[in-house]
Coordinates of C-alpha atoms in Angstrom, one line a residue:
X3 CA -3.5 -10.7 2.0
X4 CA -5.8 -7.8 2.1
X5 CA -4.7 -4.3 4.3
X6 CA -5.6 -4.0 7.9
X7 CA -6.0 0.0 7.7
X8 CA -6.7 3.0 5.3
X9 CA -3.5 4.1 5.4
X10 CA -2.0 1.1 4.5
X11 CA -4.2 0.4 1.9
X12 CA -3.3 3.8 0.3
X13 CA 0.5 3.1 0.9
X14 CA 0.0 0.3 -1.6
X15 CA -2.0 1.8 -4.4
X16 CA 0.7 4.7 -4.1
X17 CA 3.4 1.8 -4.3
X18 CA 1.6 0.1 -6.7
X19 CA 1.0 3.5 -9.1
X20 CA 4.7 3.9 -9.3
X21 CA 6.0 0.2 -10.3
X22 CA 3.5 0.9 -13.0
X23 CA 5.2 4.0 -13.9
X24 CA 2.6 6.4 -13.8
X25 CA 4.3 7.4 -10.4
X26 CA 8.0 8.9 -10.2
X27 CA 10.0 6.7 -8.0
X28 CA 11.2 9.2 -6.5
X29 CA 7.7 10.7 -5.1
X30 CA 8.0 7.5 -3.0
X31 CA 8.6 7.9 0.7
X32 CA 8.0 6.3 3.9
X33 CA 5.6 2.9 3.9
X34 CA 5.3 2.8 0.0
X35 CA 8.8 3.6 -0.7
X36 CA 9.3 0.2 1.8
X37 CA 5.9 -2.1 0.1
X38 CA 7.7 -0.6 -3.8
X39 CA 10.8 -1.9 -2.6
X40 CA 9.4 -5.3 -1.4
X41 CA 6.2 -6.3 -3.0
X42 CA 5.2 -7.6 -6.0
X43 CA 3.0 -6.2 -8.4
X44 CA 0.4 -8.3 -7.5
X45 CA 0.6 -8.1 -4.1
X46 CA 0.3 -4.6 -4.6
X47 CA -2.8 -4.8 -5.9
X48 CA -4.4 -7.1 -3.5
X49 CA -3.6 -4.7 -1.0
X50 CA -4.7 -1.7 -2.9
X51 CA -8.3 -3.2 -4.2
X52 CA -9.3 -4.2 -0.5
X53 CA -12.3 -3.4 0.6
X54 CA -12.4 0.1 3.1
X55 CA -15.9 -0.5 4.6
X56 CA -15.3 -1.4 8.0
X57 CA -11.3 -0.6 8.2
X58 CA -9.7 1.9 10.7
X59 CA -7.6 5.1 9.5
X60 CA -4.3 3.6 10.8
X61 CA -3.7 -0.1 12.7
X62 CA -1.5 0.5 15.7
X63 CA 1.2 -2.7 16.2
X64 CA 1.3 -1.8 20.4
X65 CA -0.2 -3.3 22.7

């Protein structure tokens, strides 16, 4: 599943620096300390190595 925003896309390569350990855990806050938490490795990754052309800053879940 690829990210729908920047910022979501940076959440995960955040995420996905610290289950890697080159990231203290505790650093973590906010949306990567909930995708560390609750994602895989590898679905960090697909979400980190999305492409950005094209995405908005931040995806808003109102309507």
């Amino acid at each position: 599943m690829p990210a729908k925003s920047k910022a979501q896309q940076e959440a995960a390569g955040i995420a996905l620096s610290a289950k890697r350990g080159e990231t203290p855990k505790s650093e973590l806050k906010g949306a990567s300390k909930s995708m560390y938490e609750s994602m895989s490795e590898k679905q960090l990754e697909e979400f980190a190595h999305t492409k950005r052309a094209g995405k908005p800053e931040h995806v808003s879940d109102r309507k």
